[in-house]
Amino acid sequence: MRGVIWDLAEEGYLAVAADYMRKIKGDYKRSLFAWHCEKDVTAALEIVEREPLVDRERIATLGFSQGGVFSLLIAAAVPEKVKTVVAYYPVTDFEHWLYDYRRTNPMQRAVFRIIRWYFRKESGARTEEEFRVKLKNASPLHHLNKIKASVLLIHGELDRSAPVDESRRLYERLREAGIDTELTVIPGAGHVFNFKDPQQATTAWDATLRWLYHHTRQ
């Protein structure tokens, strides 16, 4: 993330990287369910707003994978404060992603059973019903009516961790809601492609900078 924020700084942006953690049994640890109340969601934003150099009318959120999910959730939590969002390969509907019964590959089904078990353990849910509620609360697609910011979604065509349909569904719903949105699909790219393939990374980053320039400087 240091490389990302330095790249943004070189373009004239004040950039902050947030590493969300929560306290569990006296110790701080990373968690897939880092946010259990609204103040957790806005904590980093409050720090940014205290910086004198920040223009509060032109705040953007940007994230990769889980960070992409968080960037969308921040925009939904405080729609009056976030002007635009760039989300790279996010899971937008965790319930659909974890319980997609269309998967026919036995190995893939087994892997996702383990992932569901781990997610439920991390969530602290005591029942299946409570777990489903937590999944919806963590899913940007279920907060669509709160998002007012423009949204750029960037996704790898061959992403197997978070299939490109995760972004496509959100993109279509945002368009239907009249939100200014674009979906950039990177051909032949998998998950976290921009940290692996320089050419694909350049294509995606150029699209990111164009979007940020258009939506924060004009």
JSON list of C-alpha atoms in Angstrom, two decimals:
[
{"chain": "A", "resi": 1, "resn": "MET", "atom": "CA", "xyz": [0.00, 0.00, 0.00]},
{"chain": "A", "resi": 2, "resn": "ARG", "atom": "CA", "xyz": [2.95, 2.36, 0.48]},
{"chain": "A", "resi": 3, "resn": "GLY", "atom": "CA", "xyz": [3.63, 2.17, -3.25]},
{"chain": "A", "resi": 4, "resn": "VAL", "atom": "CA", "xyz": [-0.01, 2.95, -3.99]},
{"chain": "A", "resi": 5, "resn": "ILE", "atom": "CA", "xyz": [-0.16, 6.00, -1.74]},
{"chain": "A", "resi": 6, "resn": "TRP", "atom": "CA", "xyz": [3.18, 7.31, -3.04]},
{"chain": "A", "resi": 7, "resn": "ASP", "atom": "CA", "xyz": [1.87, 6.98, -6.60]},
{"chain": "A", "resi": 8, "resn": "LEU", "atom": "CA", "xyz": [-1.22, 8.95, -5.60]},
{"chain": "A", "resi": 9, "resn": "ALA", "atom": "CA", "xyz": [0.92, 11.57, -3.83]},
{"chain": "A", "resi": 10, "resn": "GLU", "atom": "CA", "xyz": [2.96, 12.03, -7.01]},
{"chain": "A", "resi": 11, "resn": "GLU", "atom": "CA", "xyz": [-0.31, 12.87, -8.78]},
{"chain": "A", "resi": 12, "resn": "GLY", "atom": "CA", "xyz": [-1.04, 15.58, -6.23]},
{"chain": "A", "resi": 13, "resn": "TYR", "atom": "CA", "xyz": [-3.38, 13.68, -3.91]},
{"chain": "A", "resi": 14, "resn": "LEU", "atom": "CA", "xyz": [-3.12, 13.42, -0.15]},
{"chain": "A", "resi": 15, "resn": "ALA", "atom": "CA", "xyz": [-3.37, 9.65, 0.33]},
{"chain": "A", "resi": 16, "resn": "VAL", "atom": "CA", "xyz": [-3.90, 7.62, 3.49]},
{"chain": "A", "resi": 17, "resn": "ALA", "atom": "CA", "xyz": [-3.74, 3.82, 3.84]},
{"chain": "A", "resi": 18, "resn": "ALA", "atom": "CA", "xyz": [-6.02, 2.32, 6.49]},
{"chain": "A", "resi": 19, "resn": "ASP", "atom": "CA", "xyz": [-5.37, -1.07, 8.09]},
{"chain": "A", "resi": 20, "resn": "TYR", "atom": "CA", "xyz": [-8.56, -1.91, 9.97]},
{"chain": "A", "resi": 21, "resn": "MET", "atom": "CA", "xyz": [-8.25, -4.07, 13.04]},
{"chain": "A", "resi": 22, "resn": "ARG", "atom": "CA", "xyz": [-10.47, -4.86, 15.97]},
{"chain": "A", "resi": 23, "resn": "LYS", "atom": "CA", "xyz": [-9.88, -5.89, 19.56]},
{"chain": "A", "resi": 24, "resn": "ILE", "atom": "CA", "xyz": [-10.53, -9.58, 20.29]},
{"chain": "A", "resi": 25, "resn": "LYS", "atom": "CA", "xyz": [-9.94, -10.95, 23.78]},
{"chain": "A", "resi": 26, "resn": "GLY", "atom": "CA", "xyz": [-7.61, -8.08, 24.63]},
{"chain": "A", "resi": 27, "resn": "ASP", "atom": "CA", "xyz": [-5.52, -8.27, 21.46]},
{"chain": "A", "resi": 28, "resn": "TYR", "atom": "CA", "xyz": [-5.80, -6.41, 18.17]},
{"chain": "A", "resi": 29, "resn": "LYS", "atom": "CA", "xyz": [-5.94, -8.57, 15.06]},
{"chain": "A", "resi": 30, "resn": "ARG", "atom": "CA", "xyz": [-6.99, -8.30, 11.45]},
{"chain": "A", "resi": 31, "resn": "SER", "atom": "CA", "xyz": [-10.47, -9.56, 10.81]},
{"chain": "A", "resi": 32, "resn": "LEU", "atom": "CA", "xyz": [-12.73, -10.17, 7.85]},
{"chain": "A", "resi": 33, "resn": "PHE", "atom": "CA", "xyz": [-15.46, -8.63, 9.99]},
{"chain": "A", "resi": 34, "resn": "ALA", "atom": "CA", "xyz": [-13.60, -5.58, 11.22]},
{"chain": "A", "resi": 35, "resn": "TRP", "atom": "CA", "xyz": [-16.64, -3.35, 11.48]},
{"chain": "A", "resi": 36, "resn": "HIS", "atom": "CA", "xyz": [-19.31, -4.01, 14.05]},
{"chain": "A", "resi": 37, "resn": "CYS", "atom": "CA", "xyz": [-20.59, -0.47, 14.42]},
{"chain": "A", "resi": 38, "resn": "GLU", "atom": "CA", "xyz": [-20.82, 2.63, 12.22]},
{"chain": "A", "resi": 39, "resn": "LYS", "atom": "CA", "xyz": [-18.00, 4.45, 14.04]},
{"chain": "A", "resi": 40, "resn": "ASP", "atom": "CA", "xyz": [-15.59, 1.72, 12.93]},
{"chain": "A", "resi": 41, "resn": "VAL", "atom": "CA", "xyz": [-16.49, 2.40, 9.31]},
{"chain": "A", "resi": 42, "resn": "THR", "atom": "CA", "xyz": [-15.80, 6.11, 9.50]},
{"chain": "A", "resi": 43, "resn": "ALA", "atom": "CA", "xyz": [-12.72, 6.02, 11.77]},
{"chain": "A", "resi": 44, "resn": "ALA", "atom": "CA", "xyz": [-10.16, 6.49, 8.97]},
{"chain": "A", "resi": 45, "resn": "LEU", "atom": "CA", "xyz": [-12.30, 9.15, 7.32]},
{"chain": "A", "resi": 46, "resn": "GLU", "atom": "CA", "xyz": [-12.41, 11.16, 10.54]},
{"chain": "A", "resi": 47, "resn": "ILE", "atom": "CA", "xyz": [-8.60, 11.14, 10.67]},
{"chain": "A", "resi": 48, "resn": "VAL", "atom": "CA", "xyz": [-8.40, 12.30, 7.05]},
{"chain": "A", "resi": 49, "resn": "GLU", "atom": "CA", "xyz": [-10.85, 15.13, 7.69]},
{"chain": "A", "resi": 50, "resn": "ARG", "atom": "CA", "xyz": [-8.68, 16.50, 10.51]},
{"chain": "A", "resi": 51, "resn": "GLU", "atom": "CA", "xyz": [-5.79, 17.02, 8.07]},
{"chain": "A", "resi": 52, "resn": "PRO", "atom": "CA", "xyz": [-5.69, 20.75, 7.09]},
{"chain": "A", "resi": 53, "resn": "LEU", "atom": "CA", "xyz": [-4.60, 19.98, 3.51]},
{"chain": "A", "resi": 54, "resn": "VAL", "atom": "CA", "xyz": [-7.69, 17.87, 2.79]},
{"chain": "A", "resi": 55, "resn": "ASP", "atom": "CA", "xyz": [-10.49, 19.31, 0.68]},
{"chain": "A", "resi": 56, "resn": "ARG", "atom": "CA", "xyz": [-13.57, 17.79, 2.30]},
{"chain": "A", "resi": 57, "resn": "GLU", "atom": "CA", "xyz": [-15.60, 18.35, -0.85]},
{"chain": "A", "resi": 58, "resn": "ARG", "atom": "CA", "xyz": [-13.33, 16.04, -2.91]},
{"chain": "A", "resi": 59, "resn": "ILE", "atom": "CA", "xyz": [-12.73, 12.91, -0.86]},
{"chain": "A", "resi": 60, "resn": "ALA", "atom": "CA", "xyz": [-12.34, 9.58, -2.68]},
{"chain": "A", "resi": 61, "resn": "THR", "atom": "CA", "xyz": [-12.06, 6.03, -1.39]},
{"chain": "A", "resi": 62, "resn": "LEU", "atom": "CA", "xyz": [-10.02, 3.35, -3.16]},
{"chain": "A", "resi": 63, "resn": "GLY", "atom": "CA", "xyz": [-9.39, -0.28, -2.26]},
{"chain": "A", "resi": 64, "resn": "PHE", "atom": "CA", "xyz": [-8.30, -3.69, -3.45]},
{"chain": "A", "resi": 65, "resn": "SER", "atom": "CA", "xyz": [-10.28, -6.89, -2.77]},
{"chain": "A", "resi": 66, "resn": "GLN", "atom": "CA", "xyz": [-11.43, -6.55, 0.87]},
{"chain": "A", "resi": 67, "resn": "GLY", "atom": "CA", "xyz": [-10.30, -2.93, 0.67]},
{"chain": "A", "resi": 68, "resn": "GLY", "atom": "CA", "xyz": [-12.54, -2.54, -2.36]},
{"chain": "A", "resi": 69, "resn": "VAL", "atom": "CA", "xyz": [-15.46, -3.77, -0.28]},
{"chain": "A", "resi": 70, "resn": "PHE", "atom": "CA", "xyz": [-14.57, -1.30, 2.47]},
{"chain": "A", "resi": 71, "resn": "SER", "atom": "CA", "xyz": [-14.26, 1.61, 0.02]},
{"chain": "A", "resi": 72, "resn": "LEU", "atom": "CA", "xyz": [-17.84, 0.97, -1.11]},
{"chain": "A", "resi": 73, "resn": "LEU", "atom": "CA", "xyz": [-19.14, 0.53, 2.44]},
{"chain": "A", "resi": 74, "resn": "ILE", "atom": "CA", "xyz": [-17.59, 3.84, 3.53]},
{"chain": "A", "resi": 75, "resn": "ALA", "atom": "CA", "xyz": [-19.36, 5.57, 0.64]},
{"chain": "A", "resi": 76, "resn": "ALA", "atom": "CA", "xyz": [-22.63, 3.97, 1.74]},
{"chain": "A", "resi": 77, "resn": "ALA", "atom": "CA", "xyz": [-22.13, 4.85, 5.42]},
{"chain": "A", "resi": 78, "resn": "VAL", "atom": "CA", "xyz": [-21.36, 8.54, 4.84]},
{"chain": "A", "resi": 79, "resn": "PRO", "atom": "CA", "xyz": [-22.73, 9.37, 1.37]},
{"chain": "A", "resi": 80, "resn": "GLU", "atom": "CA", "xyz": [-22.49, 13.10, 2.01]},
{"chain": "A", "resi": 81, "resn": "LYS", "atom": "CA", "xyz": [-18.71, 12.90, 2.51]},
{"chain": "A", "resi": 82, "resn": "VAL", "atom": "CA", "xyz": [-17.45, 10.60, -0.29]},
{"chain": "A", "resi": 83, "resn": "LYS", "atom": "CA", "xyz": [-17.39, 12.05, -3.80]},
{"chain": "A", "resi": 84, "resn": "THR", "atom": "CA", "xyz": [-16.13, 9.02, -5.71]},
{"chain": "A", "resi": 85, "resn": "VAL", "atom": "CA", "xyz": [-15.02, 5.39, -5.26]},
{"chain": "A", "resi": 86, "resn": "VAL", "atom": "CA", "xyz": [-12.57, 3.10, -7.05]},
{"chain": "A", "resi": 87, "resn": "ALA", "atom": "CA", "xyz": [-13.04, -0.55, -6.07]},
{"chain": "A", "resi": 88, "resn": "TYR", "atom": "CA", "xyz": [-10.76, -3.26, -7.42]},
{"chain": "A", "resi": 89, "resn": "TYR", "atom": "CA", "xyz": [-12.20, -6.81, -7.63]},
{"chain": "A", "resi": 90, "resn": "PRO", "atom": "CA", "xyz": [-14.54, -6.58, -4.61]},
{"chain": "A", "resi": 91, "resn": "VAL", "atom": "CA", "xyz": [-16.99, -9.20, -3.39]},
{"chain": "A", "resi": 92, "resn": "THR", "atom": "CA", "xyz": [-20.23, -7.23, -3.53]},
{"chain": "A", "resi": 93, "resn": "ASP", "atom": "CA", "xyz": [-22.65, -9.87, -2.20]},
{"chain": "A", "resi": 94, "resn": "PHE", "atom": "CA", "xyz": [-21.06, -12.16, 0.36]},
{"chain": "A", "resi": 95, "resn": "GLU", "atom": "CA", "xyz": [-24.12, -14.35, 0.78]},
{"chain": "A", "resi": 96, "resn": "HIS", "atom": "CA", "xyz": [-24.28, -15.07, -2.95]},
{"chain": "A", "resi": 97, "resn": "TRP", "atom": "CA", "xyz": [-20.51, -15.56, -3.13]},
{"chain": "A", "resi": 98, "resn": "LEU", "atom": "CA", "xyz": [-20.39, -18.06, -0.26]},
{"chain": "A", "resi": 99, "resn": "TYR", "atom": "CA", "xyz": [-23.58, -19.97, -1.12]},
{"chain": "A", "resi": 100, "resn": "ASP", "atom": "CA", "xyz": [-23.43, -20.03, -4.93]},
{"chain": "A", "resi": 101, "resn": "TYR", "atom": "CA", "xyz": [-24.89, -23.48, -5.56]},
{"chain": "A", "resi": 102, "resn": "ARG", "atom": "CA", "xyz": [-24.11, -23.26, -9.27]},
{"chain": "A", "resi": 103, "resn": "ARG", "atom": "CA", "xyz": [-20.55, -24.35, -8.58]},
{"chain": "A", "resi": 104, "resn": "THR", "atom": "CA", "xyz": [-20.16, -27.80, -10.12]},
{"chain": "A", "resi": 105, "resn": "ASN", "atom": "CA", "xyz": [-16.49, -28.44, -9.38]},
{"chain": "A", "resi": 106, "resn": "PRO", "atom": "CA", "xyz": [-16.31, -30.74, -6.29]},
{"chain": "A", "resi": 107, "resn": "MET", "atom": "CA", "xyz": [-12.98, -29.27, -5.16]},
{"chain": "A", "resi": 108, "resn": "GLN", "atom": "CA", "xyz": [-14.33, -25.73, -5.42]},
{"chain": "A", "resi": 109, "resn": "ARG", "atom": "CA", "xyz": [-17.44, -26.67, -3.43]},
{"chain": "A", "resi": 110, "resn": "ALA", "atom": "CA", "xyz": [-15.24, -28.19, -0.73]},
{"chain": "A", "resi": 111, "resn": "VAL", "atom": "CA", "xyz": [-13.04, -25.08, -0.60]},
{"chain": "A", "resi": 112, "resn": "PHE", "atom": "CA", "xyz": [-16.06, -22.81, -0.18]},
{"chain": "A", "resi": 113, "resn": "ARG", "atom": "CA", "xyz": [-17.45, -24.98, 2.61]},
{"chain": "A", "resi": 114, "resn": "ILE", "atom": "CA", "xyz": [-14.21, -24.31, 4.48]},
{"chain": "A", "resi": 115, "resn": "ILE", "atom": "CA", "xyz": [-14.40, -20.59, 3.63]},
{"chain": "A", "resi": 116, "resn": "ARG", "atom": "CA", "xyz": [-17.99, -20.43, 4.93]},
{"chain": "A", "resi": 117, "resn": "TRP", "atom": "CA", "xyz": [-16.92, -22.11, 8.15]},
{"chain": "A", "resi": 118, "resn": "TYR", "atom": "CA", "xyz": [-14.04, -19.65, 8.57]},
{"chain": "A", "resi": 119, "resn": "PHE", "atom": "CA", "xyz": [-16.19, -16.61, 7.80]},
{"chain": "A", "resi": 120, "resn": "ARG", "atom": "CA", "xyz": [-18.84, -17.68, 10.28]},
{"chain": "A", "resi": 121, "resn": "LYS", "atom": "CA", "xyz": [-16.17, -18.24, 12.96]},
{"chain": "A", "resi": 122, "resn": "GLU", "atom": "CA", "xyz": [-14.69, -14.79, 12.26]},
{"chain": "A", "resi": 123, "resn": "SER", "atom": "CA", "xyz": [-18.11, -13.14, 12.31]},
{"chain": "A", "resi": 124, "resn": "GLY", "atom": "CA", "xyz": [-18.94, -14.37, 15.80]},
{"chain": "A", "resi": 125, "resn": "ALA", "atom": "CA", "xyz": [-22.44, -15.36, 14.66]},
{"chain": "A", "resi": 126, "resn": "ARG", "atom": "CA", "xyz": [-24.18, -17.84, 16.93]},
{"chain": "A", "resi": 127, "resn": "THR", "atom": "CA", "xyz": [-26.75, -19.04, 14.41]},
{"chain": "A", "resi": 128, "resn": "GLU", "atom": "CA", "xyz": [-27.02, -19.43, 10.65]},
{"chain": "A", "resi": 129, "resn": "GLU", "atom": "CA", "xyz": [-29.66, -16.71, 10.54]},
{"chain": "A", "resi": 130, "resn": "GLU", "atom": "CA", "xyz": [-27.41, -14.28, 12.41]},
{"chain": "A", "resi": 131, "resn": "PHE", "atom": "CA", "xyz": [-24.55, -15.15, 10.04]},
{"chain": "A", "resi": 132, "resn": "ARG", "atom": "CA", "xyz": [-26.69, -14.40, 6.98]},
{"chain": "A", "resi": 133, "resn": "VAL", "atom": "CA", "xyz": [-27.58, -11.00, 8.44]},
{"chain": "A", "resi": 134, "resn": "LYS", "atom": "CA", "xyz": [-23.91, -10.23, 9.03]},
{"chain": "A", "resi": 135, "resn": "LEU", "atom": "CA", "xyz": [-23.09, -11.22, 5.45]},
{"chain": "A", "resi": 136, "resn": "LYS", "atom": "CA", "xyz": [-25.73, -8.83, 4.12]},
{"chain": "A", "resi": 137, "resn": "ASN", "atom": "CA", "xyz": [-24.43, -6.02, 6.32]},
{"chain": "A", "resi": 138, "resn": "ALA", "atom": "CA", "xyz": [-20.93, -6.62, 4.91]},
{"chain": "A", "resi": 139, "resn": "SER", "atom": "CA", "xyz": [-22.14, -6.61, 1.27]},
{"chain": "A", "resi": 140, "resn": "PRO", "atom": "CA", "xyz": [-22.10, -3.37, -0.77]},
{"chain": "A", "resi": 141, "resn": "LEU", "atom": "CA", "xyz": [-24.92, -4.65, -2.98]},
{"chain": "A", "resi": 142, "resn": "HIS", "atom": "CA", "xyz": [-27.26, -4.56, 0.02]},
{"chain": "A", "resi": 143, "resn": "HIS", "atom": "CA", "xyz": [-26.37, -0.90, 0.72]},
{"chain": "A", "resi": 144, "resn": "LEU", "atom": "CA", "xyz": [-26.95, 0.22, -2.84]},
{"chain": "A", "resi": 145, "resn": "ASN", "atom": "CA", "xyz": [-29.68, 2.71, -1.95]},
{"chain": "A", "resi": 146, "resn": "LYS", "atom": "CA", "xyz": [-27.25, 4.62, 0.28]},
{"chain": "A", "resi": 147, "resn": "ILE", "atom": "CA", "xyz": [-24.45, 5.07, -2.28]},
{"chain": "A", "resi": 148, "resn": "LYS", "atom": "CA", "xyz": [-24.44, 8.51, -3.90]},
{"chain": "A", "resi": 149, "resn": "ALA", "atom": "CA", "xyz": [-20.79, 8.69, -5.00]},
{"chain": "A", "resi": 150, "resn": "SER", "atom": "CA", "xyz": [-19.65, 7.88, -8.53]},
{"chain": "A", "resi": 151, "resn": "VAL", "atom": "CA", "xyz": [-18.14, 4.38, -8.69]},
{"chain": "A", "resi": 152, "resn": "LEU", "atom": "CA", "xyz": [-15.40, 2.84, -10.85]},
{"chain": "A", "resi": 153, "resn": "LEU", "atom": "CA", "xyz": [-15.21, -0.95, -10.61]},
{"chain": "A", "resi": 154, "resn": "ILE", "atom": "CA", "xyz": [-12.07, -2.71, -11.89]},
{"chain": "A", "resi": 155, "resn": "HIS", "atom": "CA", "xyz": [-12.06, -6.48, -12.15]},
{"chain": "A", "resi": 156, "resn": "GLY", "atom": "CA", "xyz": [-9.99, -9.24, -13.71]},
{"chain": "A", "resi": 157, "resn": "GLU", "atom": "CA", "xyz": [-11.80, -11.24, -16.40]},
{"chain": "A", "resi": 158, "resn": "LEU", "atom": "CA", "xyz": [-10.53, -14.58, -15.04]},
{"chain": "A", "resi": 159, "resn": "ASP", "atom": "CA", "xyz": [-10.75, -13.84, -11.31]},
{"chain": "A", "resi": 160, "resn": "ARG", "atom": "CA", "xyz": [-11.54, -17.10, -9.50]},
{"chain": "A", "resi": 161, "resn": "SER", "atom": "CA", "xyz": [-11.45, -15.72, -5.96]},
{"chain": "A", "resi": 162, "resn": "ALA", "atom": "CA", "xyz": [-14.03, -12.99, -6.58]},
{"chain": "A", "resi": 163, "resn": "PRO", "atom": "CA", "xyz": [-15.63, -13.69, -9.99]},
{"chain": "A", "resi": 164, "resn": "VAL", "atom": "CA", "xyz": [-16.12, -10.71, -12.28]},
{"chain": "A", "resi": 165, "resn": "ASP", "atom": "CA", "xyz": [-19.90, -11.17, -11.94]},
{"chain": "A", "resi": 166, "resn": "GLU", "atom": "CA", "xyz": [-19.54, -9.69, -8.44]},
{"chain": "A", "resi": 167, "resn": "SER", "atom": "CA", "xyz": [-18.71, -6.34, -10.02]},
{"chain": "A", "resi": 168, "resn": "ARG", "atom": "CA", "xyz": [-21.04, -6.78, -12.98]},
{"chain": "A", "resi": 169, "resn": "ARG", "atom": "CA", "xyz": [-24.09, -7.19, -10.72]},
{"chain": "A", "resi": 170, "resn": "LEU", "atom": "CA", "xyz": [-23.24, -4.08, -8.73]},
{"chain": "A", "resi": 171, "resn": "TYR", "atom": "CA", "xyz": [-22.47, -2.12, -11.89]},
{"chain": "A", "resi": 172, "resn": "GLU", "atom": "CA", "xyz": [-25.87, -2.93, -13.41]},
{"chain": "A", "resi": 173, "resn": "ARG", "atom": "CA", "xyz": [-27.70, -2.04, -10.20]},
{"chain": "A", "resi": 174, "resn": "LEU", "atom": "CA", "xyz": [-25.81, 1.25, -9.88]},
{"chain": "A", "resi": 175, "resn": "ARG", "atom": "CA", "xyz": [-26.69, 2.14, -13.46]},
{"chain": "A", "resi": 176, "resn": "GLU", "atom": "CA", "xyz": [-30.35, 1.37, -12.82]},
{"chain": "A", "resi": 177, "resn": "ALA", "atom": "CA", "xyz": [-30.19, 3.66, -9.78]},
{"chain": "A", "resi": 178, "resn": "GLY", "atom": "CA", "xyz": [-28.80, 6.50, -11.89]},
{"chain": "A", "resi": 179, "resn": "ILE", "atom": "CA", "xyz": [-25.34, 6.48, -10.28]},
{"chain": "A", "resi": 180, "resn": "ASP", "atom": "CA", "xyz": [-22.40, 7.56, -12.45]},
{"chain": "A", "resi": 181, "resn": "THR", "atom": "CA", "xyz": [-20.49, 4.28, -12.77]},
{"chain": "A", "resi": 182, "resn": "GLU", "atom": "CA", "xyz": [-18.09, 2.38, -14.99]},
{"chain": "A", "resi": 183, "resn": "LEU", "atom": "CA", "xyz": [-16.83, -1.20, -15.06]},
{"chain": "A", "resi": 184, "resn": "THR", "atom": "CA", "xyz": [-13.35, -1.87, -16.42]},
{"chain": "A", "resi": 185, "resn": "VAL", "atom": "CA", "xyz": [-12.71, -5.58, -17.03]},
{"chain": "A", "resi": 186, "resn": "ILE", "atom": "CA", "xyz": [-9.04, -6.47, -17.54]},
{"chain": "A", "resi": 187, "resn": "PRO", "atom": "CA", "xyz": [-8.74, -9.29, -20.13]},
{"chain": "A", "resi": 188, "resn": "GLY", "atom": "CA", "xyz": [-6.95, -12.42, -18.95]},
{"chain": "A", "resi": 189, "resn": "ALA", "atom": "CA", "xyz": [-6.47, -11.08, -15.41]},
{"chain": "A", "resi": 190, "resn": "GLY", "atom": "CA", "xyz": [-7.02, -12.96, -12.16]},
{"chain": "A", "resi": 191, "resn": "HIS", "atom": "CA", "xyz": [-7.35, -11.77, -8.57]},
{"chain": "A", "resi": 192, "resn": "VAL", "atom": "CA", "xyz": [-4.87, -9.12, -7.36]},
{"chain": "A", "resi": 193, "resn": "PHE", "atom": "CA", "xyz": [-3.57, -8.96, -10.95]},
{"chain": "A", "resi": 194, "resn": "ASN", "atom": "CA", "xyz": [-2.25, -5.44, -10.46]},
{"chain": "A", "resi": 195, "resn": "PHE", "atom": "CA", "xyz": [0.30, -6.69, -7.93]},
{"chain": "A", "resi": 196, "resn": "LYS", "atom": "CA", "xyz": [1.47, -9.44, -10.28]},
{"chain": "A", "resi": 197, "resn": "ASP", "atom": "CA", "xyz": [1.37, -8.29, -13.91]},
{"chain": "A", "resi": 198, "resn": "PRO", "atom": "CA", "xyz": [2.95, -4.90, -14.77]},
{"chain": "A", "resi": 199, "resn": "GLN", "atom": "CA", "xyz": [1.09, -4.46, -18.05]},
{"chain": "A", "resi": 200, "resn": "GLN", "atom": "CA", "xyz": [-2.32, -5.25, -16.57]},
{"chain": "A", "resi": 201, "resn": "ALA", "atom": "CA", "xyz": [-1.46, -3.07, -13.57]},
{"chain": "A", "resi": 202, "resn": "THR", "atom": "CA", "xyz": [-0.65, -0.12, -15.82]},
{"chain": "A", "resi": 203, "resn": "THR", "atom": "CA", "xyz": [-3.93, -0.48, -17.72]},
{"chain": "A", "resi": 204, "resn": "ALA", "atom": "CA", "xyz": [-5.93, -0.52, -14.49]},
{"chain": "A", "resi": 205, "resn": "TRP", "atom": "CA", "xyz": [-3.97, 2.28, -12.82]},
{"chain": "A", "resi": 206, "resn": "ASP", "atom": "CA", "xyz": [-4.31, 4.55, -15.86]},
{"chain": "A", "resi": 207, "resn": "ALA", "atom": "CA", "xyz": [-8.09, 4.02, -15.69]},
{"chain": "A", "resi": 208, "resn": "THR", "atom": "CA", "xyz": [-7.98, 4.78, -11.95]},
{"chain": "A", "resi": 209, "resn": "LEU", "atom": "CA", "xyz": [-6.08, 8.05, -12.38]},
{"chain": "A", "resi": 210, "resn": "ARG", "atom": "CA", "xyz": [-8.36, 9.19, -15.20]},
{"chain": "A", "resi": 211, "resn": "TRP", "atom": "CA", "xyz": [-11.41, 8.49, -13.06]},
{"chain": "A", "resi": 212, "resn": "LEU", "atom": "CA", "xyz": [-10.01, 10.26, -9.99]},
{"chain": "A", "resi": 213, "resn": "TYR", "atom": "CA", "xyz": [-8.97, 13.28, -12.04]},
{"chain": "A", "resi": 214, "resn": "HIS", "atom": "CA", "xyz": [-12.38, 13.57, -13.68]},
{"chain": "A", "resi": 215, "resn": "HIS", "atom": "CA", "xyz": [-14.34, 13.14, -10.45]},
{"chain": "A", "resi": 216, "resn": "THR", "atom": "CA", "xyz": [-12.19, 15.08, -7.98]},
{"chain": "A", "resi": 217, "resn": "ARG", "atom": "CA", "xyz": [-10.64, 17.88, -10.00]},
{"chain": "A", "resi": 218, "resn": "GLN", "atom": "CA", "xyz": [-13.38, 19.03, -12.33]}
]
